[in-house]
């Protein structure tokens, strides 16, 4: 069935750079009322939602945080210097609008450079909120304040396009799975993690709380189907991505085989994900204590860490169906 884009929109539009995920957490909890047995919020702000089931304990993880910007210095003329929260390509930032938690908006611009292509770096960028000087800026924005991209959510019958798809789409997959789950063959802990973009930090702590037998993360991965893209097989519309490896993990063969069998048995479209870069919460979960049998289901997405991240609705649906069937089948 078609995905609920109204819920996805609400989750994606919640303000939540790393370390400031409380608004996202509130949206998730409100949407999931009546769908779980209990929940807790830990010291780092991870939301741990428990759905009881017969069988081994599984931790499902998707991160709430999005990449962002933090104010480091305000110049006398009113221009705001900033540092990154998470990874950025500075070429993707120029002329992008940003919004602070209090609603103040601005635009990222670059100093004048003799050679834009060779000289552009984050240190050359600034945020302009249109204020005439430092005194006026400090009435609205202070050092330490954080901002995120300001762009609208868009969905049509084929795709969604929005900031923060990484990884609100993973949170959405978990939310919709929890709503549809009838008879889980696992004792399920749905963990909506914090601070993934700055080093998988929420997953590193919450895995100690859950102490799972199995782990399964949800995130985006690249779609390498655009002109002159790198030679990886993942493509938008190719189905749920079953991760084999990335820079943070080599997924356990038992989990890869299990997810593949569930997909085949239930006629769910899937593709394999292999990357030489990046990482997800799986990277933290699989090395917990003496090791956790872990995997990851990804959504192949274009323009990750930009303000117009894009993926196919059909891939989101495939990920939800694969997760529900996997939890109801048991390993």
Short mmCIF file of C-alpha atoms in Angstrom, two decimals:
data_model
loop_
_atom_site.label_atom_id
_atom_site.label_comp_id
_atom_site.label_asym_id
_atom_site.label_seq_id
_atom_site.Cartn_x
_atom_site.Cartn_y
_atom_site.Cartn_z
CA UNK A 1 0.00 0.00 0.00
CA UNK A 2 1.19 3.62 -0.52
CA UNK A 3 3.28 5.10 2.26
CA UNK A 4 1.84 7.71 4.60
CA UNK A 5 3.67 10.78 3.29
CA UNK A 6 1.89 13.04 5.82
CA UNK A 7 3.67 11.26 8.67
CA UNK A 8 6.97 11.22 6.82
CA UNK A 9 6.61 14.96 6.17
CA UNK A 10 6.01 15.68 9.84
CA UNK A 11 9.05 13.64 10.88
CA UNK A 12 11.31 15.19 8.24
CA UNK A 13 10.26 18.74 9.11
CA UNK A 14 10.99 18.40 12.83
CA UNK A 15 14.05 20.41 13.86
CA UNK A 16 16.76 18.03 15.00
CA UNK A 17 20.49 18.42 14.31
CA UNK A 18 22.81 16.15 16.30
CA UNK A 19 22.45 16.80 20.02
CA UNK A 20 19.10 18.58 19.57
CA UNK A 21 16.72 15.73 18.71
CA UNK A 22 13.97 16.38 21.27
CA UNK A 23 11.45 17.77 18.75
CA UNK A 24 11.88 14.70 16.54
CA UNK A 25 11.44 12.42 19.52
CA UNK A 26 8.18 14.16 20.47
CA UNK A 27 6.79 13.74 16.94
CA UNK A 28 7.64 10.03 16.96
CA UNK A 29 6.13 9.38 20.38
CA UNK A 30 2.92 11.22 19.49
CA UNK A 31 2.52 9.21 16.29
CA UNK A 32 3.18 5.86 17.98
CA UNK A 33 0.67 6.19 20.83
CA UNK A 34 -0.89 2.81 21.55
CA UNK A 35 1.56 0.85 19.40
CA UNK A 36 4.11 -0.22 22.03
CA UNK A 37 4.29 -1.82 25.47
CA UNK A 38 6.66 0.67 27.08
CA UNK A 39 9.42 3.15 26.32
CA UNK A 40 12.29 5.05 27.89
CA UNK A 41 14.52 7.99 27.03
CA UNK A 42 18.15 7.61 28.08
CA UNK A 43 20.78 10.18 29.07
CA UNK A 44 21.83 10.93 25.47
CA UNK A 45 18.21 11.30 24.38
CA UNK A 46 17.80 7.98 22.61
CA UNK A 47 14.16 6.89 22.43
CA UNK A 48 13.88 3.17 23.21
CA UNK A 49 10.45 1.75 22.35
CA UNK A 50 9.69 -1.82 23.46
CA UNK A 51 7.28 -4.13 21.63
CA UNK A 52 7.13 -7.46 23.43
CA UNK A 53 7.44 -10.66 21.46
CA UNK A 54 8.42 -14.29 21.89
CA UNK A 55 11.97 -15.05 20.86
CA UNK A 56 15.43 -13.50 20.96
CA UNK A 57 15.99 -9.82 21.61
CA UNK A 58 16.52 -7.57 18.58
CA UNK A 59 17.55 -3.94 18.50
CA UNK A 60 16.24 -1.96 15.55
CA UNK A 61 17.96 1.41 15.15
CA UNK A 62 17.41 4.52 13.05
CA UNK A 63 18.88 7.91 13.87
CA UNK A 64 16.80 10.99 14.59
CA UNK A 65 19.53 13.57 14.05
CA UNK A 66 20.23 15.45 10.86
CA UNK A 67 23.32 17.33 9.78
CA UNK A 68 23.49 20.98 10.80
CA UNK A 69 25.50 24.12 11.46
CA UNK A 70 26.69 25.65 14.73
CA UNK A 71 27.56 29.32 15.18
CA UNK A 72 31.22 29.83 16.12
CA UNK A 73 31.74 33.59 15.62
CA UNK A 74 29.77 36.71 14.71
CA UNK A 75 31.63 39.39 12.79
CA UNK A 76 31.19 43.11 13.54
CA UNK A 77 29.38 43.52 10.22
CA UNK A 78 26.81 40.90 11.23
CA UNK A 79 27.99 37.91 9.22
CA UNK A 80 27.93 34.55 11.02
CA UNK A 81 30.79 32.08 10.85
CA UNK A 82 29.90 28.48 11.54
CA UNK A 83 31.17 24.96 11.93
CA UNK A 84 29.60 21.76 10.71
CA UNK A 85 27.57 19.21 12.63
CA UNK A 86 28.13 16.12 10.49
CA UNK A 87 29.72 15.90 7.06
CA UNK A 88 29.29 18.46 4.28
CA UNK A 89 30.65 19.20 0.85
CA UNK A 90 31.12 23.01 0.88
CA UNK A 91 30.07 23.18 -2.78
CA UNK A 92 26.61 21.93 -1.76
CA UNK A 93 26.16 24.73 0.77
CA UNK A 94 26.52 27.94 -1.23
CA UNK A 95 23.20 29.78 -1.58
CA UNK A 96 21.33 27.30 0.61
CA UNK A 97 18.82 28.70 3.08
CA UNK A 98 19.11 27.70 6.74
CA UNK A 99 16.82 28.01 9.74
CA UNK A 100 17.64 28.29 13.45
CA UNK A 101 15.59 26.73 16.24
CA UNK A 102 13.86 30.04 16.95
CA UNK A 103 12.72 30.36 13.32
CA UNK A 104 15.30 32.91 12.17
CA UNK A 105 16.38 32.20 8.60
CA UNK A 106 19.45 33.08 6.58
CA UNK A 107 21.49 32.07 3.57
CA UNK A 108 24.94 30.54 3.27
CA UNK A 109 27.31 32.46 1.02
CA UNK A 110 31.02 32.52 0.28
CA UNK A 111 33.63 35.22 0.51
CA UNK A 112 34.79 36.51 -2.86
CA UNK A 113 37.41 34.07 -4.14
CA UNK A 114 39.85 34.42 -7.01
CA UNK A 115 39.32 30.80 -7.96
CA UNK A 116 36.06 29.43 -6.57
CA UNK A 117 36.76 25.83 -7.60
CA UNK A 118 40.13 25.52 -5.89
CA UNK A 119 39.78 27.91 -2.95
CA UNK A 120 36.31 27.14 -1.60
CA UNK A 121 36.30 25.61 1.87
CA UNK A 122 34.02 25.79 4.87
CA UNK A 123 36.26 28.48 6.43
CA UNK A 124 35.34 30.76 3.52
CA UNK A 125 31.59 30.43 4.12
CA UNK A 126 29.29 32.52 6.29
CA UNK A 127 25.58 32.78 7.13
CA UNK A 128 23.82 36.05 6.34
CA UNK A 129 20.57 36.73 8.23
CA UNK A 130 20.31 40.26 6.84
CA UNK A 131 21.06 42.06 10.12
CA UNK A 132 23.14 45.27 9.86
CA UNK A 133 25.74 44.48 12.51
CA UNK A 134 26.83 42.15 15.31
CA UNK A 135 24.65 43.87 17.91
CA UNK A 136 21.50 43.23 15.89
CA UNK A 137 22.50 39.63 15.10
CA UNK A 138 23.04 38.81 18.78
CA UNK A 139 19.43 39.75 19.53
CA UNK A 140 18.43 36.80 17.33
CA UNK A 141 21.36 34.38 17.08
CA UNK A 142 24.22 33.69 19.49
CA UNK A 143 27.43 31.68 19.43
CA UNK A 144 26.50 28.04 20.02
CA UNK A 145 23.11 28.26 18.32
CA UNK A 146 22.42 25.62 15.69
CA UNK A 147 20.71 25.65 12.32
CA UNK A 148 19.61 23.20 9.63
CA UNK A 149 18.61 23.45 5.98
CA UNK A 150 15.39 25.34 5.29
CA UNK A 151 13.59 23.71 2.36
CA UNK A 152 10.13 22.27 1.81
CA UNK A 153 9.08 18.62 1.79
CA UNK A 154 7.80 17.40 -1.58
CA UNK A 155 6.16 14.13 -2.53
CA UNK A 156 4.51 12.83 -5.68
CA UNK A 157 3.37 9.36 -6.67
CA UNK A 158 6.93 8.23 -7.34
CA UNK A 159 9.35 10.03 -5.06
CA UNK A 160 9.91 12.09 -1.94
CA UNK A 161 12.37 14.99 -1.82
CA UNK A 162 13.28 16.78 1.38
CA UNK A 163 16.03 17.75 3.79
CA UNK A 164 16.68 15.28 6.64
CA UNK A 165 15.63 12.19 4.69
CA UNK A 166 18.87 10.95 6.26
CA UNK A 167 17.68 9.45 8.47
CA UNK A 168 14.10 10.40 9.18
CA UNK A 169 13.16 7.85 6.51
CA UNK A 170 14.78 5.17 8.67
CA UNK A 171 12.77 6.39 11.66
CA UNK A 172 9.64 6.35 9.49
CA UNK A 173 10.28 2.75 8.38
CA UNK A 174 10.56 1.71 12.03
CA UNK A 175 7.42 3.64 12.97
CA UNK A 176 5.34 2.09 10.19
CA UNK A 177 6.74 -1.36 10.99
CA UNK A 178 5.72 -0.98 14.62
CA UNK A 179 2.18 0.00 13.59
CA UNK A 180 1.83 -3.03 11.28
CA UNK A 181 3.54 -5.62 13.48
CA UNK A 182 1.08 -8.31 14.62
CA UNK A 183 2.95 -11.34 15.94
CA UNK A 184 6.68 -10.68 16.30
CA UNK A 185 9.01 -13.63 16.66
CA UNK A 186 11.53 -11.33 18.37
CA UNK A 187 11.43 -9.29 21.55
CA UNK A 188 11.65 -5.97 19.71
CA UNK A 189 13.39 -2.79 20.82
CA UNK A 190 12.93 0.06 18.36
CA UNK A 191 15.67 2.57 19.15
CA UNK A 192 15.49 6.05 17.66
CA UNK A 193 19.07 7.11 18.17
CA UNK A 194 20.86 10.43 18.64
CA UNK A 195 24.12 11.85 17.32
CA UNK A 196 24.70 9.29 14.56
CA UNK A 197 26.04 11.95 12.20
CA UNK A 198 28.89 12.77 14.58
CA UNK A 199 30.08 9.22 15.32
CA UNK A 200 27.22 6.76 16.00
CA UNK A 201 27.19 8.02 19.59
CA UNK A 202 23.59 7.26 20.52
CA UNK A 203 23.84 3.72 19.21
CA UNK A 204 27.02 3.15 21.20
CA UNK A 205 25.23 3.88 24.48
CA UNK A 206 21.75 2.51 23.78
CA UNK A 207 23.06 -0.89 22.71
CA UNK A 208 24.27 -1.32 26.31
CA UNK A 209 20.76 -0.67 27.59
CA UNK A 210 19.13 -3.11 25.18
CA UNK A 211 21.93 -5.71 25.15
CA UNK A 212 20.46 -7.44 22.06
CA UNK A 213 20.99 -10.83 20.46
CA UNK A 214 20.48 -9.32 17.00
CA UNK A 215 20.80 -5.86 15.52
CA UNK A 216 19.20 -4.23 12.50
CA UNK A 217 19.76 -0.60 11.52
CA UNK A 218 17.89 1.55 9.01
CA UNK A 219 19.47 4.36 7.03
CA UNK A 220 19.95 5.83 3.59
CA UNK A 221 22.64 4.80 1.16
CA UNK A 222 23.77 6.30 -2.10
CA UNK A 223 21.92 5.92 -5.39
CA UNK A 224 24.56 5.49 -8.06
CA UNK A 225 22.27 5.84 -11.04
CA UNK A 226 22.94 9.47 -11.96
CA UNK A 227 25.15 10.59 -14.89
CA UNK A 228 28.80 9.52 -14.48
CA UNK A 229 28.19 8.21 -10.95
CA UNK A 230 30.66 5.90 -9.22
CA UNK A 231 30.30 2.24 -10.10
CA UNK A 232 28.10 0.88 -7.34
CA UNK A 233 24.97 -1.17 -7.98
CA UNK A 234 22.41 0.61 -5.76
CA UNK A 235 19.75 2.56 -7.62
CA UNK A 236 16.62 4.50 -6.80
CA UNK A 237 13.59 2.27 -7.37
CA UNK A 238 15.66 -0.91 -7.11
CA UNK A 239 14.02 -2.11 -3.90
CA UNK A 240 15.11 -2.40 -0.28
CA UNK A 241 18.90 -2.39 0.06
CA UNK A 242 20.28 -5.26 2.12
CA UNK A 243 23.67 -4.08 3.30
CA UNK A 244 26.70 -6.31 2.84
CA UNK A 245 29.37 -3.79 3.89
CA UNK A 246 30.35 -0.17 4.31
CA UNK A 247 33.29 1.53 6.01
CA UNK A 248 31.93 0.78 9.50
CA UNK A 249 30.77 -2.83 9.21
CA UNK A 250 30.88 -6.10 7.33
CA UNK A 251 27.39 -7.40 8.01
CA UNK A 252 26.97 -10.87 9.44
CA UNK A 253 26.30 -13.47 6.75
CA UNK A 254 23.50 -15.00 8.82
CA UNK A 255 21.63 -11.67 8.78
CA UNK A 256 22.26 -11.07 5.07
CA UNK A 257 21.01 -14.57 4.23
CA UNK A 258 17.99 -14.22 6.52
CA UNK A 259 16.87 -10.90 5.03
CA UNK A 260 17.44 -12.19 1.51
CA UNK A 261 15.33 -15.30 2.15
CA UNK A 262 12.52 -13.22 3.65
CA UNK A 263 12.56 -10.93 0.62
CA UNK A 264 12.52 -13.83 -1.85
CA UNK A 265 9.84 -15.80 0.02
CA UNK A 266 7.55 -12.75 0.17
CA UNK A 267 8.25 -11.41 -3.33
CA UNK A 268 9.75 -8.17 -1.97
CA UNK A 269 12.01 -6.27 -4.34
CA UNK A 270 15.55 -5.96 -3.00
CA UNK A 271 19.10 -5.11 -3.98
CA UNK A 272 22.45 -5.54 -2.27
CA UNK A 273 24.42 -2.62 -0.85
CA UNK A 274 28.21 -2.51 -0.89
CA UNK A 275 30.01 0.74 -0.10
CA UNK A 276 33.64 1.66 0.56
CA UNK A 277 32.57 4.74 2.54
CA UNK A 278 30.13 5.86 5.19
CA UNK A 279 28.64 4.05 8.14
CA UNK A 280 25.42 3.50 10.07
CA UNK A 281 24.35 2.56 13.59
CA UNK A 282 25.10 -1.06 12.61
CA UNK A 283 28.76 -0.15 12.98
CA UNK A 284 28.29 0.44 16.70
CA UNK A 285 25.78 -2.35 17.39
CA UNK A 286 27.74 -5.24 15.88
CA UNK A 287 30.79 -4.77 18.14
CA UNK A 288 28.82 -4.61 21.41
CA UNK A 289 30.36 -6.86 24.08
CA UNK A 290 31.41 -10.11 22.37
CA UNK A 291 29.58 -9.22 19.15
CA UNK A 292 26.01 -8.99 17.86
CA UNK A 293 24.68 -10.62 14.68
CA UNK A 294 23.77 -7.46 12.79
CA UNK A 295 22.62 -6.10 9.47
CA UNK A 296 21.15 -3.00 7.88
CA UNK A 297 18.26 -2.20 5.56
CA UNK A 298 18.89 0.96 3.52
CA UNK A 299 16.96 3.25 1.22
CA UNK A 300 18.87 4.16 -1.93
CA UNK A 301 18.87 7.96 -2.05
CA UNK A 302 20.24 10.72 -4.24
CA UNK A 303 21.91 13.93 -3.04
CA UNK A 304 22.53 12.81 0.55
CA UNK A 305 23.45 15.61 2.99
CA UNK A 306 21.91 18.19 0.67
CA UNK A 307 18.65 20.08 1.05
CA UNK A 308 16.86 17.96 -1.58
CA UNK A 309 17.58 14.35 -0.64
CA UNK A 310 15.51 12.12 -2.89
CA UNK A 311 14.27 8.53 -2.82
CA UNK A 312 11.54 6.39 -4.36
CA UNK A 313 8.35 5.76 -2.42
CA UNK A 314 8.38 2.17 -3.66
CA UNK A 315 11.76 1.58 -1.98
CA UNK A 316 10.43 2.86 1.35
CA UNK A 317 7.44 0.54 1.02
CA UNK A 318 9.73 -2.41 0.23
CA UNK A 319 11.82 -1.65 3.32
CA UNK A 320 8.74 -1.56 5.55
CA UNK A 321 7.39 -4.83 4.11
CA UNK A 322 10.77 -6.55 4.46
CA UNK A 323 11.10 -5.46 8.09
CA UNK A 324 7.59 -6.51 9.09
CA UNK A 325 7.95 -9.91 7.44
CA UNK A 326 11.40 -10.44 8.95
CA UNK A 327 10.19 -9.70 12.48
CA UNK A 328 7.13 -11.94 12.02
CA UNK A 329 9.19 -14.78 10.51
CA UNK A 330 12.02 -15.03 13.02
CA UNK A 331 15.57 -16.12 12.40
#
